[in-house]
PDB file of C-alpha atoms in Angstrom:
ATOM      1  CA  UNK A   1       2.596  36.964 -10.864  1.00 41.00           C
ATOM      2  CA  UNK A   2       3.235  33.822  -8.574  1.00 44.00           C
ATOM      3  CA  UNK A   3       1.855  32.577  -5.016  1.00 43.00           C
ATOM      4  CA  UNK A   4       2.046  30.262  -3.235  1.00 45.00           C
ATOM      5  CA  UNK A   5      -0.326  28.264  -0.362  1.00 42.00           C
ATOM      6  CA  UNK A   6       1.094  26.408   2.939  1.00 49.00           C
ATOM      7  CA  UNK A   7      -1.608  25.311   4.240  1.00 57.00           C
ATOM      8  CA  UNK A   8      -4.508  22.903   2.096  1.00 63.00           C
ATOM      9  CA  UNK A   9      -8.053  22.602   3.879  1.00 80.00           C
ATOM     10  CA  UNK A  10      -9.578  19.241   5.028  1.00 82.00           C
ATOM     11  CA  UNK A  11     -12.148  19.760   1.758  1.00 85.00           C
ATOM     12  CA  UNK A  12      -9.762  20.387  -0.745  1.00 87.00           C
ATOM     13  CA  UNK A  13      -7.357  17.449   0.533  1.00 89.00           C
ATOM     14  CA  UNK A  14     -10.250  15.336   0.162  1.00 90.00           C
ATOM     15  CA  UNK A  15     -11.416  16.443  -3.120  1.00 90.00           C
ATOM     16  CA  UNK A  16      -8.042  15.802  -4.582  1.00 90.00           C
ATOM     17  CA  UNK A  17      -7.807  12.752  -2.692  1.00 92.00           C
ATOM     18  CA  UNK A  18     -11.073  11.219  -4.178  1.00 93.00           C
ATOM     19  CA  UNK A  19     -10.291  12.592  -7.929  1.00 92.00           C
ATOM     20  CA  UNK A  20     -14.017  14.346  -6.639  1.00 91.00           C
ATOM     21  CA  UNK A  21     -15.879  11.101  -6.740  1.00 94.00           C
ATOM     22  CA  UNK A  22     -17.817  12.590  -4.213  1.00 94.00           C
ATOM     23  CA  UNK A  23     -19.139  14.811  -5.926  1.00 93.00           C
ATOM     24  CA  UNK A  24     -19.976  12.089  -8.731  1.00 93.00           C
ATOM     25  CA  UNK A  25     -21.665   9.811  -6.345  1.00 95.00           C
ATOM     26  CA  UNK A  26     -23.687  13.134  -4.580  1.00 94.00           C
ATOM     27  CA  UNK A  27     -24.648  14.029  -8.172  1.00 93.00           C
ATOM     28  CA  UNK A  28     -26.337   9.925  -8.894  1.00 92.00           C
ATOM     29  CA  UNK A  29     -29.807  10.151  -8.296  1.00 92.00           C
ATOM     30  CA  UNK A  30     -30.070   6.976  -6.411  1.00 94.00           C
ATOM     31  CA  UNK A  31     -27.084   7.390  -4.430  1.00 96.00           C
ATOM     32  CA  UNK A  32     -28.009   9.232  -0.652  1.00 96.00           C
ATOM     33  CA  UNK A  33     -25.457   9.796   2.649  1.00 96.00           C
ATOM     34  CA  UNK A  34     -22.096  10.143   0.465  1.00 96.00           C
ATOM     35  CA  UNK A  35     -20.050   9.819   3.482  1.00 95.00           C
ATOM     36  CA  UNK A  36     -15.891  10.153   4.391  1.00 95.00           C
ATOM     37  CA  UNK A  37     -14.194   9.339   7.728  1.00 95.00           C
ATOM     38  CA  UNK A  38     -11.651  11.998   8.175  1.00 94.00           C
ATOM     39  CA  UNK A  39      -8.893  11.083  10.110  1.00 94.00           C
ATOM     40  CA  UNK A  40      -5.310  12.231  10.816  1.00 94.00           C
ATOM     41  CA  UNK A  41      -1.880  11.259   9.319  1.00 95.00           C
ATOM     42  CA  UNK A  42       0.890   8.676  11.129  1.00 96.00           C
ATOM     43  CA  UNK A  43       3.703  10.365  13.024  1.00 96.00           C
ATOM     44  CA  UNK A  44       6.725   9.382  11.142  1.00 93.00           C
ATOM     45  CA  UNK A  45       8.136   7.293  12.968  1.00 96.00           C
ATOM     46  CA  UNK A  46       5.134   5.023  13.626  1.00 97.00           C
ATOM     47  CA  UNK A  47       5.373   4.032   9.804  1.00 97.00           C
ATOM     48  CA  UNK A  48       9.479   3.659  10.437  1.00 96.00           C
ATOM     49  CA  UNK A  49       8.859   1.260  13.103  1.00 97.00           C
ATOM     50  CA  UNK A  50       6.447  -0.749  11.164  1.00 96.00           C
ATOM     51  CA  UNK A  51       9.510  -1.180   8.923  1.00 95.00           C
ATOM     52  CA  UNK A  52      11.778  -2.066  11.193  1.00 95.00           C
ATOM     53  CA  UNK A  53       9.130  -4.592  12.907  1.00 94.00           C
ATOM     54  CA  UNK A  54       8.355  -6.599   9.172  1.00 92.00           C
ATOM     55  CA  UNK A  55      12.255  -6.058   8.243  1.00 90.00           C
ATOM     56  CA  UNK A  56      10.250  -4.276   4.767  1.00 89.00           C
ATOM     57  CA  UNK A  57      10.655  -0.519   3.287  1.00 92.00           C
ATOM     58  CA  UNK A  58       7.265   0.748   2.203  1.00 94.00           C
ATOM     59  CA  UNK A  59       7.181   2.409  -1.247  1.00 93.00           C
ATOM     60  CA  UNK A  60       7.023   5.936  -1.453  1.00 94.00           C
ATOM     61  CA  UNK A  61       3.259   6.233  -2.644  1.00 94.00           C
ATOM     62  CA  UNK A  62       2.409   4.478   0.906  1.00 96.00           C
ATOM     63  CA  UNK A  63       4.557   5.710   3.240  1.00 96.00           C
ATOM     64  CA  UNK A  64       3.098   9.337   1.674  1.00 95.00           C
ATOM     65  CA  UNK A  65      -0.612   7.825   2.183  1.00 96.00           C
ATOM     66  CA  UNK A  66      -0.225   7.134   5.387  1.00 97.00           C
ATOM     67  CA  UNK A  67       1.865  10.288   6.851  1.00 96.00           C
ATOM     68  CA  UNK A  68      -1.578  12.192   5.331  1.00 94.00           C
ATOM     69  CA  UNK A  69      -4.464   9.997   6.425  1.00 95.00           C
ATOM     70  CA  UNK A  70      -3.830   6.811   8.690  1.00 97.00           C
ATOM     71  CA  UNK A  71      -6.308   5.033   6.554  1.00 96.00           C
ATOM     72  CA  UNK A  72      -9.189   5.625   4.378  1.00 97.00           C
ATOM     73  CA  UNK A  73     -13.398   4.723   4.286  1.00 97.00           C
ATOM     74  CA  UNK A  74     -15.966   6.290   1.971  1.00 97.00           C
ATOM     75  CA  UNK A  75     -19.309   4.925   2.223  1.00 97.00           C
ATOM     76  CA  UNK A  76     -22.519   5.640   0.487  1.00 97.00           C
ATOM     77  CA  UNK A  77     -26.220   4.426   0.569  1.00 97.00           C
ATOM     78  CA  UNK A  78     -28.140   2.796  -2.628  1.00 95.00           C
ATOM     79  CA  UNK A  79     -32.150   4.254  -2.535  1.00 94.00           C
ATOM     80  CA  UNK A  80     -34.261   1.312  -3.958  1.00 89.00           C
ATOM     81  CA  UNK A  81     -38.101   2.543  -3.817  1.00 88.00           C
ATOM     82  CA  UNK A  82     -37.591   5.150  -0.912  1.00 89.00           C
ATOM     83  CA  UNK A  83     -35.167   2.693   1.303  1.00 92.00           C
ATOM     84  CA  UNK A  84     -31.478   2.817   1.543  1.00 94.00           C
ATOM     85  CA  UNK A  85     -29.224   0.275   1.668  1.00 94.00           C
ATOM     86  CA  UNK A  86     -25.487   0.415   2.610  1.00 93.00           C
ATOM     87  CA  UNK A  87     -24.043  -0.493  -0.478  1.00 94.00           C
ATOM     88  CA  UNK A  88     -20.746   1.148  -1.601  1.00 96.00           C
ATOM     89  CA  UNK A  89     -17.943   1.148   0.418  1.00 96.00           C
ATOM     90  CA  UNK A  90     -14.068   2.185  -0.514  1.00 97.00           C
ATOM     91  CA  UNK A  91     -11.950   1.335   2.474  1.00 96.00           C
ATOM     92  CA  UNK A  92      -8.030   1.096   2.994  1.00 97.00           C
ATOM     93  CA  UNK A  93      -7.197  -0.057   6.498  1.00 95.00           C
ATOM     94  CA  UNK A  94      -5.292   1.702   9.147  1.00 96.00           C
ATOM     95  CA  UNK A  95      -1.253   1.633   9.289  1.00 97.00           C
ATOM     96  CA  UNK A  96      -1.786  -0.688  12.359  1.00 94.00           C
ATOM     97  CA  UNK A  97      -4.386  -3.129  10.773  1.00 94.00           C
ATOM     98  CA  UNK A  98      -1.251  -3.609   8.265  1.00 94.00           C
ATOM     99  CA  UNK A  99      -0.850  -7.068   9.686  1.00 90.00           C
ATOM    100  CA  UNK A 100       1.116  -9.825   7.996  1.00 91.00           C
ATOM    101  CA  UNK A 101      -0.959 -12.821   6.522  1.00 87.00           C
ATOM    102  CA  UNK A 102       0.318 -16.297   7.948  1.00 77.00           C
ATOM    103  CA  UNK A 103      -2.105 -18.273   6.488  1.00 64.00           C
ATOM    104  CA  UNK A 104      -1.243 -21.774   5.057  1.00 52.00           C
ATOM    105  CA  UNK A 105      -3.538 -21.736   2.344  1.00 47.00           C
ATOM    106  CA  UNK A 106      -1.932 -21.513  -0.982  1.00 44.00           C
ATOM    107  CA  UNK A 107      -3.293 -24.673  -2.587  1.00 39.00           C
ATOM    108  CA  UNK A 108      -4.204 -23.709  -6.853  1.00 36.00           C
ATOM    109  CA  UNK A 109      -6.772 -21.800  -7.506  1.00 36.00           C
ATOM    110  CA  UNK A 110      -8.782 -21.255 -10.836  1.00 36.00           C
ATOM    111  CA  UNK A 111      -7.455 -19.620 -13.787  1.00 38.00           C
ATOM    112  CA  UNK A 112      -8.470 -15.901 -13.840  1.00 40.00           C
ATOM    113  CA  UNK A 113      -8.023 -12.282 -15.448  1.00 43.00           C
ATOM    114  CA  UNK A 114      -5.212  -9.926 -14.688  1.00 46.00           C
ATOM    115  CA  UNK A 115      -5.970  -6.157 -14.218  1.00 46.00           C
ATOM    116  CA  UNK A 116      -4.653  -6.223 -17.773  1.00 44.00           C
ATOM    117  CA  UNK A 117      -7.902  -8.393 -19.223  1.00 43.00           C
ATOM    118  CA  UNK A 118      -5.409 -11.087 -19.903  1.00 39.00           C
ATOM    119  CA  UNK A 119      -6.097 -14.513 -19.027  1.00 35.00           C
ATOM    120  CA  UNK A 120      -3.389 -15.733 -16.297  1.00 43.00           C
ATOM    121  CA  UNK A 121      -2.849 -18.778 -14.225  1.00 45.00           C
ATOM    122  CA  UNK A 122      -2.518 -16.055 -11.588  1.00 54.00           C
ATOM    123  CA  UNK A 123      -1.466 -18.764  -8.463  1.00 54.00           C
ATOM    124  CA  UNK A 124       1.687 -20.245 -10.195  1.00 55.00           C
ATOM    125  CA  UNK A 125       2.478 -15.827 -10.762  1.00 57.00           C
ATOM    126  CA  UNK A 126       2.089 -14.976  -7.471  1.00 59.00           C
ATOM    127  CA  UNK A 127       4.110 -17.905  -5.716  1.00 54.00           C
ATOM    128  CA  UNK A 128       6.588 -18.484  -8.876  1.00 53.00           C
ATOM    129  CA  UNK A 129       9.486 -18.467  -6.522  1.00 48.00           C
ATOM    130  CA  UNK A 130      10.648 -19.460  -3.011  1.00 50.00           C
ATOM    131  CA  UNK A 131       7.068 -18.726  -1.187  1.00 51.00           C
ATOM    132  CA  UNK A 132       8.957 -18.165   2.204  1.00 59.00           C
ATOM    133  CA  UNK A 133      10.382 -14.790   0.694  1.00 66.00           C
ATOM    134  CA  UNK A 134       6.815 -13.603  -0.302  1.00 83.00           C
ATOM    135  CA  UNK A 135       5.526 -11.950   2.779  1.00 90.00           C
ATOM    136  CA  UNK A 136       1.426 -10.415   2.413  1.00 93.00           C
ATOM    137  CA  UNK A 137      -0.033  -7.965   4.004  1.00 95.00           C
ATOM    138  CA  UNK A 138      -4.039  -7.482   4.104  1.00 95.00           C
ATOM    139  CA  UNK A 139      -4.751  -3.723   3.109  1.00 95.00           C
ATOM    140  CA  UNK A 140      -8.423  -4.005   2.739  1.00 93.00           C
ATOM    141  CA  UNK A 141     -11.774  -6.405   2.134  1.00 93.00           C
ATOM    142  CA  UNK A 142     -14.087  -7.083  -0.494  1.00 94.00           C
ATOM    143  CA  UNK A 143     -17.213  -5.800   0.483  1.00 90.00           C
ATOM    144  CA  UNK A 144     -19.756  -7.121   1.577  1.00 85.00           C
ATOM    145  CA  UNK A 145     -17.893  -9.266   4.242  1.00 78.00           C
ATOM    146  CA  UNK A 146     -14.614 -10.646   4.898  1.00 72.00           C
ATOM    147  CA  UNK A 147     -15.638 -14.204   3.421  1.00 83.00           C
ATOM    148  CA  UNK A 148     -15.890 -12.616  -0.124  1.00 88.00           C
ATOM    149  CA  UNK A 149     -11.831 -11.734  -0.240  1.00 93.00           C
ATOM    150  CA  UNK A 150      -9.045  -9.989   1.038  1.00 94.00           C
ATOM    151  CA  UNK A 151      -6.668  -7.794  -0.426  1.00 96.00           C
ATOM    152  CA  UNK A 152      -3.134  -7.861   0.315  1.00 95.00           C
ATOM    153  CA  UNK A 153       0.146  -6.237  -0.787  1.00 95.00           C
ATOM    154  CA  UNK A 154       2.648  -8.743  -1.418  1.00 93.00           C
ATOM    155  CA  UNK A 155       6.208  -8.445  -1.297  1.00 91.00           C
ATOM    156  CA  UNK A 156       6.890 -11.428  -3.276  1.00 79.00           C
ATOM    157  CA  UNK A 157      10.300 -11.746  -3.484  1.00 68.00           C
ATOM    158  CA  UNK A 158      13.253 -10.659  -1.638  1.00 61.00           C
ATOM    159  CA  UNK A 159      14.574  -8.891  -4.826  1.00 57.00           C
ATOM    160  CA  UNK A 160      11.449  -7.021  -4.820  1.00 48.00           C
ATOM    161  CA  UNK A 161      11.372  -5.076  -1.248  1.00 50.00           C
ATOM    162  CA  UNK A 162      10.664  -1.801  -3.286  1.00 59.00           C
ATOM    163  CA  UNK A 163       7.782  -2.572  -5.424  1.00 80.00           C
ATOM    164  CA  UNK A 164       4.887  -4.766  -3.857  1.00 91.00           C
ATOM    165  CA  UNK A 165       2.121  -5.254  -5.583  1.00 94.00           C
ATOM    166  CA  UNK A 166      -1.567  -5.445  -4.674  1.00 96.00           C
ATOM    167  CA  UNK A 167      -3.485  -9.071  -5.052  1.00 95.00           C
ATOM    168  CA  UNK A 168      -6.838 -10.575  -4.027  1.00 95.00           C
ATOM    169  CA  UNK A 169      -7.043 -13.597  -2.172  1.00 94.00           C
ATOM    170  CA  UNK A 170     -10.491 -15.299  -2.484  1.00 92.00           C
ATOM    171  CA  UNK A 171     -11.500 -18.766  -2.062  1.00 88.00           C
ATOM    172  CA  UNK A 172      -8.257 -20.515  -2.926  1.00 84.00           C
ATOM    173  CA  UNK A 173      -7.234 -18.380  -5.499  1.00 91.00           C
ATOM    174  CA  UNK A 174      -4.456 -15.272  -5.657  1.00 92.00           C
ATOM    175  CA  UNK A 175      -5.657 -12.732  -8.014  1.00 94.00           C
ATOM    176  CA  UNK A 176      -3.527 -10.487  -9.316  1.00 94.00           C
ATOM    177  CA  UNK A 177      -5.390  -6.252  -8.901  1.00 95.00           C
ATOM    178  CA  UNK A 178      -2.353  -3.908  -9.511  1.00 95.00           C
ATOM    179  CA  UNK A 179       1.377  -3.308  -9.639  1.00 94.00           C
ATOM    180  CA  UNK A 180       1.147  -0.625  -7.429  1.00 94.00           C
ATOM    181  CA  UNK A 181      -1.171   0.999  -4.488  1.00 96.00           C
ATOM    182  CA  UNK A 182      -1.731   4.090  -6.491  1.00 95.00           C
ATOM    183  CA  UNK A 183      -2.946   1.822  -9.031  1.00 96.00           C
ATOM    184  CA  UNK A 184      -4.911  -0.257  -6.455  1.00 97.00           C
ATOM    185  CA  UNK A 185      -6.610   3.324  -5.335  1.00 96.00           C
ATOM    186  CA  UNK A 186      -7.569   4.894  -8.638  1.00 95.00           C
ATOM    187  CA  UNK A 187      -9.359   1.751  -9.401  1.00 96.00           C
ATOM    188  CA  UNK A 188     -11.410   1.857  -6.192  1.00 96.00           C
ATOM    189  CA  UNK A 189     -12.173   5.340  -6.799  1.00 96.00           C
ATOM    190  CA  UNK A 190     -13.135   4.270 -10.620  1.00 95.00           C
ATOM    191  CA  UNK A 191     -15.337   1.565  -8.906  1.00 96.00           C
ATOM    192  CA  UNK A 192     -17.281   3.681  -6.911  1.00 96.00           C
ATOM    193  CA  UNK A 193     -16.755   0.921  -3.890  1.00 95.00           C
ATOM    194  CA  UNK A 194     -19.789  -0.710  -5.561  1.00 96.00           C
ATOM    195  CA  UNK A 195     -19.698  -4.382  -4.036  1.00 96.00           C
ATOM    196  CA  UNK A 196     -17.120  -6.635  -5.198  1.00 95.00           C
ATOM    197  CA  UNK A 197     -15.533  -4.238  -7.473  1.00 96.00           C
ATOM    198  CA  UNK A 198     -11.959  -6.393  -7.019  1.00 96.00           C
ATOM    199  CA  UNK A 199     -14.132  -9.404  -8.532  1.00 94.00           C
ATOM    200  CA  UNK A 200     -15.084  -7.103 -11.345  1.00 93.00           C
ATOM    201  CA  UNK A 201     -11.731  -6.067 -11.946  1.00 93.00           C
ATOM    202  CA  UNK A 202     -10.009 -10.146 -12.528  1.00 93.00           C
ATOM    203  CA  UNK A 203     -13.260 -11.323 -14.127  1.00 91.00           C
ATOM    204  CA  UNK A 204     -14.917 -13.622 -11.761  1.00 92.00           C
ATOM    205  CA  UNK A 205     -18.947 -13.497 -11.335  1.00 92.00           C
ATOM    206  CA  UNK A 206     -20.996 -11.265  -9.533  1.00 92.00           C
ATOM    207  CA  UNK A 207     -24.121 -12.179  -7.950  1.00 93.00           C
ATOM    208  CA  UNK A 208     -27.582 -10.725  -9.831  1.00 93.00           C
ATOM    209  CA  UNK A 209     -28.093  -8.450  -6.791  1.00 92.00           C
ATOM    210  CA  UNK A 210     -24.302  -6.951  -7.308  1.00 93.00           C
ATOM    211  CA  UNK A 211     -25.195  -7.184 -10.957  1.00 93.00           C
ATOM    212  CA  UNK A 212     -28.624  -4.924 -10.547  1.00 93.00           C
ATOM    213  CA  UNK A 213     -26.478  -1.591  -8.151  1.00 94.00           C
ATOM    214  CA  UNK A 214     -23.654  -1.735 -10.781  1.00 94.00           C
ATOM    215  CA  UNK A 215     -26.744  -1.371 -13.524  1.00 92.00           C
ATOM    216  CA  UNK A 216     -27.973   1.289 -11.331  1.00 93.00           C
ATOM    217  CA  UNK A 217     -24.706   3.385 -10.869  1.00 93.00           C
ATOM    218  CA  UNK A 218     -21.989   2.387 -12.587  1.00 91.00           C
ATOM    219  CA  UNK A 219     -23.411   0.139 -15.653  1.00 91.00           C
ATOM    220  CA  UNK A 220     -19.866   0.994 -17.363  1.00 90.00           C
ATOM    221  CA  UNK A 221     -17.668  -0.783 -15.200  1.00 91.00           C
ATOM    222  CA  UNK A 222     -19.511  -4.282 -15.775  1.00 87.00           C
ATOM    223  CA  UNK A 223     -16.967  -6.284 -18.399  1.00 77.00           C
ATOM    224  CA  UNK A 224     -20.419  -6.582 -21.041  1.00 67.00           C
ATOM    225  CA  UNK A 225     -20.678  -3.496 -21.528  1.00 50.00           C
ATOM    226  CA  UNK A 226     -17.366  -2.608 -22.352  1.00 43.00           C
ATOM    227  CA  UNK A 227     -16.058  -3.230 -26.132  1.00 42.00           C
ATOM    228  CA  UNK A 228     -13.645  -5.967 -25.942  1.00 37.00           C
ATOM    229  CA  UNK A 229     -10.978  -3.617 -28.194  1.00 36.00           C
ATOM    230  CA  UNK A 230     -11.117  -1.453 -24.692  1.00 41.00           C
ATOM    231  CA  UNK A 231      -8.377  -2.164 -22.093  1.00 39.00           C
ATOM    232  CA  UNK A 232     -10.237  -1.631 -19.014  1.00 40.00           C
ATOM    233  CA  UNK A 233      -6.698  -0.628 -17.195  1.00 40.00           C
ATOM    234  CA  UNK A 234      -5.578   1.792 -19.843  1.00 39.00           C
ATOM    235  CA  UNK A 235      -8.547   3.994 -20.270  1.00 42.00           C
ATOM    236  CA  UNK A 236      -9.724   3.822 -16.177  1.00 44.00           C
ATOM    237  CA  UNK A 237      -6.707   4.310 -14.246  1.00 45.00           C
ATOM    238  CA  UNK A 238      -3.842   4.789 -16.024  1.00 49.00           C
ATOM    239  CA  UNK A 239      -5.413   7.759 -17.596  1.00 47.00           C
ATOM    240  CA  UNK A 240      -6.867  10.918 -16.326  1.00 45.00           C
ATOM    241  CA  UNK A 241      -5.599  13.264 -13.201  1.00 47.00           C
ATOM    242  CA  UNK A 242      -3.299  12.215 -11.217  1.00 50.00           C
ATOM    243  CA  UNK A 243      -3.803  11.952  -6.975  1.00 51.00           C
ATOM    244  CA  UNK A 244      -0.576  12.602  -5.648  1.00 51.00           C
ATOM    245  CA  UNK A 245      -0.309  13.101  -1.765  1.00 52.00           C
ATOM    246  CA  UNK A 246       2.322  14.617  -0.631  1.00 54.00           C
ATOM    247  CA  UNK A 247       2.146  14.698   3.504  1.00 52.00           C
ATOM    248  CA  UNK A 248       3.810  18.260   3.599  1.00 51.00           C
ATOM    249  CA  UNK A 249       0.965  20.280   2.173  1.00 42.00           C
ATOM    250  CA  UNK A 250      -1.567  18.775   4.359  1.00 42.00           C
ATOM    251  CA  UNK A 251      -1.277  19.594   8.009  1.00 45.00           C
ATOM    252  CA  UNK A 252      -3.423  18.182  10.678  1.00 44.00           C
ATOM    253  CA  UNK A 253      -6.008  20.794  12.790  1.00 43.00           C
ATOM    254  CA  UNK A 254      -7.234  20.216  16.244  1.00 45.00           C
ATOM    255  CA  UNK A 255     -11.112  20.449  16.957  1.00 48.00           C
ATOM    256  CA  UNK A 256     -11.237  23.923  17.570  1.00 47.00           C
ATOM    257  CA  UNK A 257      -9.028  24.696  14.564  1.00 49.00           C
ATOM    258  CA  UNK A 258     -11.194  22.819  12.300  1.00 50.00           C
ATOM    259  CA  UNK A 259     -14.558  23.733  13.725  1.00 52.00           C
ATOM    260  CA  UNK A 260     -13.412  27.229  12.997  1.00 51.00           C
ATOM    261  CA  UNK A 261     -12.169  26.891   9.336  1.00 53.00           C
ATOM    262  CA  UNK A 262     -15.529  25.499   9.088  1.00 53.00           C
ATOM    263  CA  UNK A 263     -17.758  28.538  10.164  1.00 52.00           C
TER     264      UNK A 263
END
C-alpha cells in the first residue's frame, strides 16, 4: 500500500528544517523561549533577478532555501539563577540582505583551522587567484554583534560560479567554514547558535563567558573536549539525517489558512 501527501504543515517543515533541534534545545534544562521566525518563500523570479543583478547562478541547495523560507532566525534564552539572557541565535539573512561585500580589507590575517581541523594559512586560500574574480556575499553574523565577524559566500573564482563556498571574515582574517551552504547550515544547527560558534568551528578563542553557556549546553562542541583522533566535520555534519528542502512540498498559507490548521 502507497500514499502520498501534497501538502507539508508549517510544524513539520520546520522540524525537518531544524533536524528537530528544537526540540533538543526545549528539552535543556537551562534553555527557556526556544523561538523560530516563520516566514514565507521568494517568488521565483525575485531569486532570478538577483542573478541577473550579480551576473552569478546560485547553487541549487540555495536557490531551494530561499524559494521555501526567505531567510531563517532561531533564537533561544540561557536561564542563569532565575534570569534569562538572549544567548543563542542561528540566523541566515534574507534573499535581499544578500548584498555584495566591497570592502578593501584583505590585508593577511593569522594562520587558522579549516572546518577540517587542519591548520591552513586560510588568507593566501581564499584570495589564491585574481581577487577581482572573487565576489562575497555576507549571509549572516557572528553573534553577539556585527564586530565579532561576518559570514560570506564567496564565489572565488570565475571557474567556480557553481560552487561557492561559505567563509568568515573577522578582524583581518578569511576563515575558511564550509564548502557548501548545506554544510554551513548543519553546522549551525550542530552549534545550537551558541555565541561564536563560527570561532569554534576554525579554532580561534572564545571569551570565558562564551566558554561558561557552551559548558552549560553544548560542552561537546568545545575543541577540549573532543579526542583529537575525532574529525569534528566528519562525525557532526557530514553524518546523520539529511535536511533537504525541496520548495514544492512546502506551500505558503495565508493568516486565516494557518490560524485554522492551527485550531
Amino acid at each position: 500500500m502507497s500514499f502520498c501527501v501534497d501538502i507539508v504543515t508549517e510544524d513539520s517543515f520546520y522540524e525537518n528544517l531544524t533536524l528537530g533541534v528544537v526540540k533538543i534545545l526545549e528539552n535543556s534544562p537551562c534553555v527557556r523561549n526556544v523561538r523560530v521566525e516563520r516566514r514565507n518563500g521568494c517568488e521565483s523570479g525575485a531569486i532570478t533577478t538577483w542573478e541577473q543583478r550579480h551576473c552569478c547562478a546560485l547553487p541549487e541547495d540555495i536557490r531551494n532555501f530561499y524559494a521555501s523560507i526567505d531567510g531563517f532566525l532561531l533564537q533561544w534564552n540561557l536561564d542563569i539563577a532565575g534570569e534569562e539572557f538572549s544567548v543563542g541565535r542561528m540566523e541566515i539573512g534574507s534573499l535581499s540582505s544578500l548584498k555584495r561585500y566591497v570592502g578593501k580589507d584583505r590585508q593577511a590575517g593569522p594562520s587558522a583551522q579549516d572546518s577540517s581541523g587542519n591548520a591552513a594559512e586560510s588568507q593566501d586560500a581564499m584570495f589564491s587567484g585574481d581577487s577581482r574574480d572573487c565576489k562575497l556575499f555576507e549571509i549572516g553574523q557572528c553573534f553577539p554583534g556585527p564586530d565579532n565577524g561576518r559570514v560570506y559566500l564567496a564565489y572565488r573564482s570565475k571557474q567556480e560560479q557553481d560552487t561557492p563556498s561559505i567563509w568568515l571574515h573577522r578582524g583581518n582574517g578569511w576563515y575558511h567554514l564550509a564548502d557548501h551552504f548545506t554544510m554551513y547550515f548543519r553546522m549551525m544547527l550542530v552549534h545550537l547558535g551558541l555565541p561564536l560558534w563560527q570561532c569554534c568551528v576554525v579554532g580561534l578563542p572564545l571569551p570565558t563567558w562564551v566558554e561558561q553557556a557552551y559548558f552549560l549546553v553544548g560542552p561537546h562542541l568545545l575543541p577540549s573536549t573532543i579526542e583529537p583522533t575525532e574529525s569534528m566535520s566528519t562525525s557532526l555534519w557530514n553524518n546523520g539525517p539529511i535536511n533537504i528542502l525541496d520548495p514544492a512540498i512546502f506551500k505558503a498559507k495565508d493568516n486565516k489558512q494557518r490560524n485554522a490548521r492551527k485550531k
